[in-house]
Amino acid sequence: MRTAGLRLDRGPQLDVPLRYFLTAPLFGVAAGLLLSWRGAALLRTPWHPHTIALAHLVTLGVLTMVMLGALHQILPVVVGAEVPGARWSRLLHPLFSLGVLGLAGGLLLDSPRLLLPALLLLAGSLLPLLAQVGVGLLRGAGHSPALQLLRLALLACAGTVALGLLFGLGHALGRWPLPRQAGLPLHVFWSLGGWVGALIAGVGMTVLPMFYLAPPFSRGAALAILTALAAMLVAAPAVLFVTDGRAWLLLPLACGAAALAVFSGEAWRILRARRRKLSDVSLRYWQGGLAGAWLTLALAVAAVLSPDPRWVLAFGVVYLTGFADAVLNGMLTRIVPFLVWMRRFSHVAGKTPVPLLRGLLPPRHAARQQVCHGAAVLLLAAAALTGADLLTRVAGLAFALANGYLWANLWHATRFRPAPTPHAGPAQGALGAGPAAGDSRHQVPVGGPDSVLD
C-alpha cells in the first residue's frame, strides 16, 4: 500500500528496542486476563504463588521488558557507546519472553517440570543481557548522576535476579536456600526500589529535558536521589537479616521514600519550567505517574505499620501500575514514534513528504488509551483495598484493555516507511511509521526531528 510518498508494511522488521517495547503490552494483557479470570483470590496475600505469578507478569513481562529495550536505546545517549553484542539481544528476547511465560505458568500450575526450564531460560537470557548492558555502562566515561543511577539499577537487578532464581529453585525443589521471611522482602526492595526506581530516575533525568525542552535536574537533587537509593540497597539486607522488628523496615523504606519524593518533586519542577509548553499524552502520563508516586509513599508506610495485607497489595498495585507503568507508558508513546521517525524518515526529510510525530501515533488514540490506563489503575487500587471479587475482575479486564490498546497504537506506529523515490533508494533501518501518515495534513517536508515535535 502506497500513499503520498509513504508505504505501509504488513509486517515490518523491528530492531532490538522495538522488539522489547512491543512485547511488553502483551504481557500486560496476559496479566489483566489472569486477574479477571481468578478474581479476588489473587488479591488476598502478596505471597501466594498465584499472586507472585501475576506480579511477575507485570514486573518482568511489562516493566523489565520495557526497561531492557530502553537501556539498548538510551545507552548511546548517556555513555556515548552502543550496547556490545547487541545483535545477540534478538535471540535473548524470545528466550526471556518464554522464560517469563514459563515462570508464570509453573507458579500457577505448581509444576516443577515447567518451572525449572523457565528458570533456566530466565537465567540464560537475563544474565547475558545484564552483562551486555553492564559492559556498556562500565565503558562510559564520566560520573554523572544519571550514569551512576543506571549502574546502580543494574547492580540491583543482578541481585534481584539472583534472589529470584534461588527462590524459584526453592519453590520447585521444596528446599529454601534463604530464610523466606527476610529474603522475599529483600527481593521486593531491590526490585522495586533498586531496579525499577533507580532506572526510571536515571532514564528520566536523560529524557525529560530532551523531549520537553526542560532544564536539567539540579545536581544536588540528582545526588540526593542516588545517595538515598544506594543507602536503601545497603540498609534493606542489613535490617532484614539482622533484626526481627517490622518497625526497622522503616529505615530502608525511608531511604527509598526520600529518593522517590525528591525525584517526583524535581521532575515536577523541571516540567513546569519546560520551554515546550504544549501538553501531550506522554507529558500527562508523566504527571499522572509522579502524582501516583506520592500516593505510594503513604501506602508504603501503612503497609509496614499495619499487618493487614491489603495495604501491601495496594502499595504494589499503585507503585507498579500507577507510577512505574504510567511513566513507562509515557516514555513509549514518545520514544517509539521518535525512533520510527529518526530511523526511517530523518534521511529523506526535505526530499519527500514525511509525517509529523503525531501522524505516527495520532493524539486521539493515545489519549483514549491513557483514559483506559487511568481507569484501570483506579479500579485496581480499589480492588486491592476492598477485595471485592467483581471489582477485581473488572479491573483486570480494564488493565488488559489498556495494554491491548497500547500495543495496537505502538504496532501501528511502526508500519509505515518512505516509498522509494528516483533520487533515493529504499529507506534503510528497521522501523516504520504510523496510522495517519497517509493524511496530507501530517505530511510536510521538514529538516530535522525538532520540527516534528509538535
Coordinates of C-alpha atoms in Angstrom, one line a residue:
M1 CA 0.0 0.0 0.0
R2 CA 1.4 3.4 -1.0
T3 CA 0.1 6.8 0.0
A4 CA 1.6 10.1 -0.9
G5 CA 5.3 9.0 -0.7
L6 CA 4.7 6.6 2.2
R7 CA 4.4 2.8 2.2
L8 CA 2.5 0.7 4.7
D9 CA 4.2 -2.6 5.6
R10 CA 2.2 -5.6 6.6
G11 CA 4.9 -6.9 8.8
P12 CA 7.9 -4.6 9.4
Q13 CA 11.1 -5.8 10.7
L14 CA 11.9 -4.4 14.1
D15 CA 15.2 -3.6 15.7
V16 CA 16.2 -4.6 19.2
P17 CA 14.5 -1.8 21.3
L18 CA 11.2 -2.1 19.4
R19 CA 11.1 -5.9 19.9
Y20 CA 11.1 -5.3 23.7
F21 CA 8.8 -2.3 23.6
L22 CA 6.1 -4.2 21.5
T23 CA 6.2 -7.3 23.6
A24 CA 5.7 -5.6 26.9
P25 CA 2.0 -4.7 26.5
L26 CA 1.2 -8.3 25.5
F27 CA 2.3 -9.4 28.9
G28 CA 0.1 -6.6 30.4
V29 CA -2.8 -8.1 28.5
A30 CA -2.0 -11.6 29.9
A31 CA -1.7 -10.1 33.5
G32 CA -5.1 -8.4 33.2
L33 CA -6.8 -11.5 31.8
L34 CA -5.3 -13.6 34.6
L35 CA -6.6 -11.2 37.2
S36 CA -10.1 -11.2 35.5
W37 CA -10.1 -15.0 35.4
R38 CA -9.1 -15.6 39.0
G39 CA -10.7 -12.6 40.6
A40 CA -10.1 -11.6 44.2
A41 CA -8.4 -14.8 45.0
L42 CA -5.2 -13.2 43.6
L43 CA -5.5 -10.2 46.0
R44 CA -5.7 -11.9 49.4
T45 CA -2.0 -12.1 50.2
P46 CA 1.1 -11.0 48.3
W47 CA 3.0 -14.2 48.9
H48 CA 0.6 -16.8 47.3
P49 CA 2.3 -18.5 44.3
H50 CA -0.6 -17.4 42.0
T51 CA -0.3 -13.7 43.2
I52 CA 3.5 -14.0 42.6
A53 CA 2.8 -15.2 39.1
L54 CA 0.6 -12.2 38.4
A55 CA 3.2 -9.9 39.9
H56 CA 6.0 -11.3 37.7
L57 CA 3.9 -10.9 34.5
V58 CA 4.0 -7.2 35.3
T59 CA 7.4 -6.8 36.8
L60 CA 9.3 -9.0 34.3
G61 CA 6.9 -9.2 31.4
V62 CA 6.0 -5.5 31.3
L63 CA 8.4 -3.3 33.3
T64 CA 11.7 -5.2 32.8
M65 CA 10.8 -5.8 29.1
V66 CA 10.4 -2.1 28.5
M67 CA 13.5 -1.2 30.6
L68 CA 15.7 -3.6 28.7
G69 CA 14.6 -2.1 25.5
A70 CA 15.1 1.4 26.9
L71 CA 18.7 0.6 28.0
H72 CA 19.6 -0.5 24.5
Q73 CA 18.3 2.8 23.2
I74 CA 19.4 5.2 25.9
L75 CA 23.0 3.8 26.5
P76 CA 24.5 5.6 23.5
V77 CA 22.9 8.9 24.7
V78 CA 24.2 8.5 28.3
V79 CA 27.6 6.9 27.8
G80 CA 28.3 7.5 24.1
A81 CA 28.6 3.8 23.3
E82 CA 26.4 1.1 21.8
V83 CA 25.4 -2.0 23.8
P84 CA 28.2 -4.5 23.0
G85 CA 27.0 -7.6 21.1
A86 CA 23.5 -6.1 20.7
R87 CA 22.8 -8.5 17.8
W88 CA 22.5 -11.3 20.4
S89 CA 19.6 -9.5 22.0
R90 CA 17.5 -10.6 19.1
L91 CA 18.0 -14.1 20.3
L92 CA 17.8 -13.4 24.0
H93 CA 14.5 -11.5 23.6
P94 CA 12.4 -14.6 22.8
L95 CA 14.2 -16.7 25.4
F96 CA 13.4 -14.1 28.0
S97 CA 9.8 -13.9 26.9
L98 CA 9.4 -17.7 27.1
G99 CA 11.1 -17.7 30.5
V100 CA 8.5 -15.2 31.9
L101 CA 5.6 -17.2 30.5
G102 CA 7.1 -20.4 31.9
L103 CA 7.6 -18.9 35.3
A104 CA 4.0 -17.7 35.5
G105 CA 2.7 -21.0 34.2
G106 CA 4.9 -23.0 36.6
L107 CA 3.7 -21.0 39.6
L108 CA 0.0 -21.2 38.5
L109 CA 0.1 -24.9 37.9
D110 CA 2.6 -25.7 40.7
S111 CA 4.6 -27.6 38.2
P112 CA 8.4 -28.1 38.7
R113 CA 8.6 -29.6 35.2
L114 CA 7.5 -26.2 33.8
L115 CA 9.2 -24.0 36.5
L116 CA 12.7 -25.4 36.2
P117 CA 13.1 -24.9 32.4
A118 CA 11.6 -21.4 32.8
L119 CA 14.2 -20.5 35.4
L120 CA 16.9 -21.8 33.1
L121 CA 15.5 -19.7 30.3
L122 CA 15.4 -16.6 32.5
A123 CA 19.0 -17.2 33.8
G124 CA 20.2 -17.8 30.2
S125 CA 18.6 -14.6 28.9
L126 CA 18.7 -12.1 31.7
L127 CA 22.2 -12.7 32.8
P128 CA 23.7 -12.2 29.3
L129 CA 21.5 -9.1 28.8
L130 CA 22.7 -7.6 32.1
A131 CA 26.3 -8.4 31.2
Q132 CA 25.9 -6.7 27.8
V133 CA 24.5 -3.5 29.3
G134 CA 26.9 -3.7 32.3
V135 CA 29.9 -3.7 30.0
G136 CA 28.4 -0.7 28.1
L137 CA 27.9 1.2 31.3
L138 CA 31.4 0.5 32.6
R139 CA 32.8 1.7 29.3
G140 CA 31.0 5.0 29.8
A141 CA 33.2 8.0 30.7
G142 CA 32.3 10.5 33.4
H143 CA 30.5 10.2 36.7
S144 CA 27.1 11.9 36.0
P145 CA 24.3 11.1 38.5
A146 CA 22.2 9.6 35.6
L147 CA 25.0 7.3 34.6
Q148 CA 25.6 6.2 38.2
L149 CA 21.9 5.6 38.7
L150 CA 21.9 3.3 35.7
R151 CA 24.8 1.4 37.1
L152 CA 23.1 1.2 40.5
A153 CA 19.9 -0.1 38.8
L154 CA 21.8 -2.8 37.0
L155 CA 23.5 -3.9 40.2
A156 CA 20.2 -4.0 42.0
C157 CA 18.7 -6.0 39.1
A158 CA 21.6 -8.5 39.3
G159 CA 20.9 -9.0 43.0
T160 CA 17.1 -9.3 42.3
V161 CA 17.7 -11.9 39.6
A162 CA 20.0 -14.0 41.9
L163 CA 17.4 -14.0 44.7
G164 CA 14.6 -14.7 42.3
L165 CA 16.4 -17.7 40.8
L166 CA 17.2 -19.0 44.3
F167 CA 13.6 -18.8 45.4
G168 CA 12.3 -20.2 42.2
L169 CA 14.5 -23.2 42.7
G170 CA 13.4 -23.5 46.3
H171 CA 9.8 -23.5 45.2
A172 CA 10.4 -26.1 42.5
L173 CA 12.5 -28.4 44.7
G174 CA 10.8 -27.7 48.1
R175 CA 14.0 -26.6 49.7
W176 CA 14.5 -22.9 50.5
P177 CA 18.2 -21.7 50.4
L178 CA 17.4 -18.5 52.3
P179 CA 15.0 -17.5 55.1
R180 CA 11.8 -16.6 53.2
Q181 CA 10.8 -14.1 55.9
A182 CA 13.9 -12.0 55.1
G183 CA 14.7 -13.0 51.5
L184 CA 11.3 -12.2 49.9
P185 CA 11.0 -8.6 51.3
L186 CA 14.7 -8.1 50.2
H187 CA 13.7 -9.3 46.7
V188 CA 10.9 -6.6 46.7
F189 CA 13.2 -3.8 48.0
W190 CA 15.9 -4.5 45.4
S191 CA 13.5 -5.0 42.5
L192 CA 11.0 -2.2 43.1
G193 CA 13.3 0.4 44.7
G194 CA 16.7 -0.5 43.1
W195 CA 15.9 -1.9 39.7
V196 CA 12.7 -0.1 38.8
G197 CA 13.2 3.1 40.9
A198 CA 16.8 3.8 40.0
L199 CA 16.3 3.0 36.3
I200 CA 13.3 5.3 36.0
A201 CA 15.2 8.1 37.8
G202 CA 18.3 7.7 35.6
V203 CA 16.3 7.5 32.3
G204 CA 14.0 10.3 33.5
M205 CA 17.0 12.6 34.1
T206 CA 18.0 12.0 30.5
V207 CA 14.7 12.0 28.5
L208 CA 12.7 14.7 30.3
P209 CA 15.0 17.6 29.4
M210 CA 15.4 16.1 25.9
F211 CA 11.8 15.6 24.9
Y212 CA 10.2 18.5 26.7
L213 CA 12.9 21.2 26.3
A214 CA 13.1 21.3 30.1
P215 CA 16.0 22.4 32.3
P216 CA 18.2 19.6 33.6
F217 CA 17.8 18.1 37.0
S218 CA 19.8 20.0 39.6
R219 CA 23.0 18.3 40.6
G220 CA 22.1 18.4 44.3
A221 CA 18.7 16.7 43.7
A222 CA 20.3 14.1 41.4
L223 CA 23.0 13.3 44.0
A224 CA 20.4 13.1 46.8
I225 CA 18.4 10.5 44.8
L226 CA 21.5 8.5 44.1
T227 CA 22.6 8.6 47.7
A228 CA 19.2 7.6 49.1
L229 CA 18.7 4.7 46.7
A230 CA 22.2 3.4 47.4
A231 CA 21.5 3.6 51.1
M232 CA 18.3 1.7 50.7
L233 CA 20.0 -1.1 48.8
V234 CA 22.5 -1.5 51.7
A235 CA 20.1 -0.9 54.6
A236 CA 17.5 -3.4 53.3
P237 CA 19.6 -6.6 53.8
A238 CA 21.1 -5.3 57.0
V239 CA 17.7 -4.8 58.5
L240 CA 16.0 -7.9 57.2
F241 CA 18.7 -10.4 58.2
V242 CA 19.8 -8.8 61.5
T243 CA 16.6 -7.5 63.1
D244 CA 13.2 -9.0 63.6
G245 CA 11.0 -5.9 64.2
R246 CA 8.8 -4.6 61.4
A247 CA 9.5 -1.1 62.6
W248 CA 13.1 -1.4 61.4
L249 CA 11.8 -1.8 57.9
L250 CA 11.1 2.0 58.1
L251 CA 14.8 2.6 57.7
P252 CA 15.3 1.3 54.1
L253 CA 11.7 2.4 53.4
A254 CA 12.6 5.9 54.4
C255 CA 15.6 5.9 52.1
G256 CA 13.5 4.7 49.2
A257 CA 10.7 7.2 50.0
A258 CA 13.2 10.1 50.2
A259 CA 14.5 9.2 46.7
L260 CA 11.0 8.9 45.3
A261 CA 9.9 12.2 46.9
V262 CA 13.0 14.1 45.6
F263 CA 12.7 12.6 42.1
S264 CA 9.0 13.4 41.9
G265 CA 9.4 16.9 43.2
E266 CA 12.4 17.7 40.9
A267 CA 10.7 16.1 37.8
W268 CA 7.6 18.1 38.5
R269 CA 9.7 21.3 38.9
I270 CA 11.5 21.0 35.6
L271 CA 8.4 20.0 33.7
R272 CA 6.7 23.2 34.9
A273 CA 9.7 25.2 33.7
R274 CA 9.8 23.5 30.2
R275 CA 10.1 25.7 27.2
R276 CA 7.8 23.4 25.1
K277 CA 4.5 24.3 26.8
L278 CA 2.3 22.2 24.6
S279 CA 0.8 19.4 26.7
D280 CA 0.5 15.9 25.1
V281 CA -0.3 12.4 26.3
S282 CA 3.3 11.5 27.2
L283 CA 3.6 14.5 29.4
R284 CA 0.2 13.8 31.1
Y285 CA 1.4 10.2 31.7
W286 CA 4.5 11.6 33.4
Q287 CA 2.4 14.0 35.5
G288 CA 0.0 11.2 36.5
G289 CA 2.9 8.9 37.3
L290 CA 4.5 11.5 39.5
A291 CA 1.2 12.0 41.3
G292 CA 0.9 8.2 41.8
A293 CA 4.4 8.2 43.3
W294 CA 3.3 10.4 46.1
L295 CA 0.4 8.1 46.8
T296 CA 2.7 5.1 47.1
L297 CA 4.6 6.8 49.9
A298 CA 1.6 6.9 52.2
L299 CA 0.6 3.3 51.2
A300 CA 4.2 2.1 51.9
V301 CA 4.1 3.4 55.4
A302 CA 0.7 1.8 56.0
A303 CA 2.0 -1.5 54.6
V304 CA 4.9 -1.5 57.0
L305 CA 3.0 -0.5 60.1
S306 CA -0.2 -2.5 59.6
P307 CA -0.5 -6.3 59.5
D308 CA -3.4 -6.0 57.0
P309 CA -2.1 -7.4 53.7
R310 CA -4.4 -5.1 51.8
W311 CA -2.0 -2.2 52.3
V312 CA 0.9 -4.2 50.9
L313 CA -1.2 -5.2 47.9
A314 CA -2.5 -1.6 47.4
F315 CA 1.1 -0.3 47.6
G316 CA 2.2 -2.9 45.0
V317 CA -0.7 -2.1 42.7
V318 CA -0.2 1.7 42.8
Y319 CA 3.6 1.5 42.6
L320 CA 3.7 -0.9 39.6
T321 CA 0.7 0.5 37.6
G322 CA 0.1 4.0 38.9
F323 CA 3.7 5.1 39.0
A324 CA 6.1 2.8 37.1
D325 CA 3.8 1.6 34.3
A326 CA 2.3 5.1 33.8
V327 CA 5.8 6.6 33.4
L328 CA 6.8 3.8 31.0
N329 CA 3.6 4.3 29.0
G330 CA 4.5 7.9 28.7
M331 CA 8.0 7.0 27.5
L332 CA 6.7 4.6 25.0
T333 CA 4.2 7.0 23.4
R334 CA 7.0 9.4 23.0
I335 CA 10.1 7.3 22.3
V336 CA 8.6 4.8 19.8
P337 CA 7.3 7.5 17.3
F338 CA 10.6 9.4 17.7
L339 CA 12.6 6.2 16.9
V340 CA 10.4 5.5 14.0
W341 CA 10.9 9.0 12.6
M342 CA 14.6 9.1 13.2
R343 CA 15.4 5.7 11.7
R344 CA 13.0 5.8 8.8
F345 CA 12.4 9.4 7.8
S346 CA 15.2 11.6 9.0
H347 CA 17.4 10.8 6.0
V348 CA 14.7 11.7 3.5
A349 CA 13.4 14.8 5.2
G350 CA 13.3 17.7 2.7
K351 CA 13.4 15.2 -0.3
T352 CA 10.0 13.7 0.1
P353 CA 6.9 14.3 2.3
V354 CA 7.4 12.9 5.7
P355 CA 4.9 12.6 8.6
L356 CA 4.8 14.5 11.9
L357 CA 5.2 12.5 15.1
R358 CA 1.5 13.0 15.8
G359 CA 0.9 11.3 12.5
L360 CA 2.7 8.2 13.6
L361 CA 0.7 7.8 16.8
P362 CA -2.4 10.0 16.5
P363 CA -3.1 12.0 19.7
R364 CA -6.8 10.9 19.8
H365 CA -5.8 7.2 20.1
A366 CA -3.0 7.9 22.6
A367 CA -5.5 10.0 24.7
R368 CA -8.1 7.2 24.7
Q369 CA -5.5 4.7 25.7
Q370 CA -4.4 6.9 28.6
V371 CA -8.0 7.1 29.8
C372 CA -8.2 3.3 29.7
H373 CA -5.0 3.1 31.7
G374 CA -6.1 5.6 34.3
A375 CA -9.4 3.9 34.8
A376 CA -7.6 0.5 35.2
V377 CA -5.2 1.9 37.9
L378 CA -8.1 3.3 39.9
L379 CA -10.1 0.1 39.6
L380 CA -7.0 -2.0 40.6
A381 CA -6.3 0.2 43.6
A382 CA -9.9 0.0 44.8
A383 CA -10.0 -3.8 44.2
A384 CA -6.8 -4.2 46.3
L385 CA -8.2 -2.2 49.2
T386 CA -11.7 -3.7 49.1
G387 CA -11.1 -7.3 48.0
A388 CA -14.4 -7.2 46.0
D389 CA -14.4 -10.1 43.5
L390 CA -16.5 -8.4 40.8
L391 CA -14.5 -5.2 41.0
T392 CA -11.2 -7.2 40.7
R393 CA -12.4 -9.0 37.6
V394 CA -13.5 -5.7 36.0
A395 CA -10.2 -4.1 37.0
G396 CA -8.3 -7.0 35.3
L397 CA -10.3 -6.5 32.1
A398 CA -9.6 -2.8 32.2
F399 CA -5.9 -3.4 32.5
A400 CA -5.9 -5.9 29.7
L401 CA -7.8 -3.4 27.5
A402 CA -5.4 -0.6 28.3
N403 CA -2.4 -2.7 27.4
G404 CA -4.0 -4.1 24.3
Y405 CA -4.8 -0.6 23.1
L406 CA -1.2 0.5 23.8
W407 CA 0.1 -2.5 21.8
A408 CA -2.2 -1.6 18.8
N409 CA -1.0 2.0 18.9
L410 CA 2.7 1.1 19.0
W411 CA 2.4 -1.6 16.4
H412 CA 0.6 0.7 14.0
A413 CA 3.3 3.3 14.6
T414 CA 5.9 1.0 13.2
R415 CA 4.2 0.1 10.0
F416 CA 4.9 2.9 7.6
R417 CA 8.2 3.6 5.7
P418 CA 9.1 6.1 3.0
A419 CA 8.4 4.8 -0.5
P420 CA 11.4 4.6 -2.8
T421 CA 12.0 7.7 -4.9
P422 CA 14.0 8.2 -8.1
H423 CA 16.6 10.1 -6.1
A424 CA 16.8 7.9 -3.0
G425 CA 16.8 4.2 -2.6
P426 CA 14.6 2.2 -0.3
A427 CA 14.7 3.6 3.3
Q428 CA 17.3 1.9 5.4
G429 CA 16.6 0.9 9.0
A430 CA 14.3 -1.4 10.8
L431 CA 11.5 0.8 11.9
G432 CA 8.3 2.2 10.3
A433 CA 5.9 5.0 10.7
G434 CA 2.2 5.2 11.6
P435 CA -1.5 5.3 11.2
A436 CA -2.3 8.7 9.9
A437 CA 0.8 9.2 7.9
G438 CA -1.2 9.0 4.7
D439 CA -3.2 12.0 5.7
S440 CA -1.8 15.0 3.8
R441 CA -2.3 17.2 6.9
H442 CA 0.5 15.3 8.5
Q443 CA 2.9 15.2 5.5
V444 CA 5.3 18.1 5.3
P445 CA 8.9 18.4 4.2
V446 CA 11.0 19.0 7.3
G447 CA 14.6 19.5 8.0
G448 CA 15.0 17.5 11.3
P449 CA 13.4 16.0 14.3
D450 CA 12.9 19.3 16.1
S451 CA 10.3 20.4 13.6
V452 CA 8.2 17.3 14.0
L453 CA 7.8 17.5 17.8
D454 CA 4.5 19.5 17.6

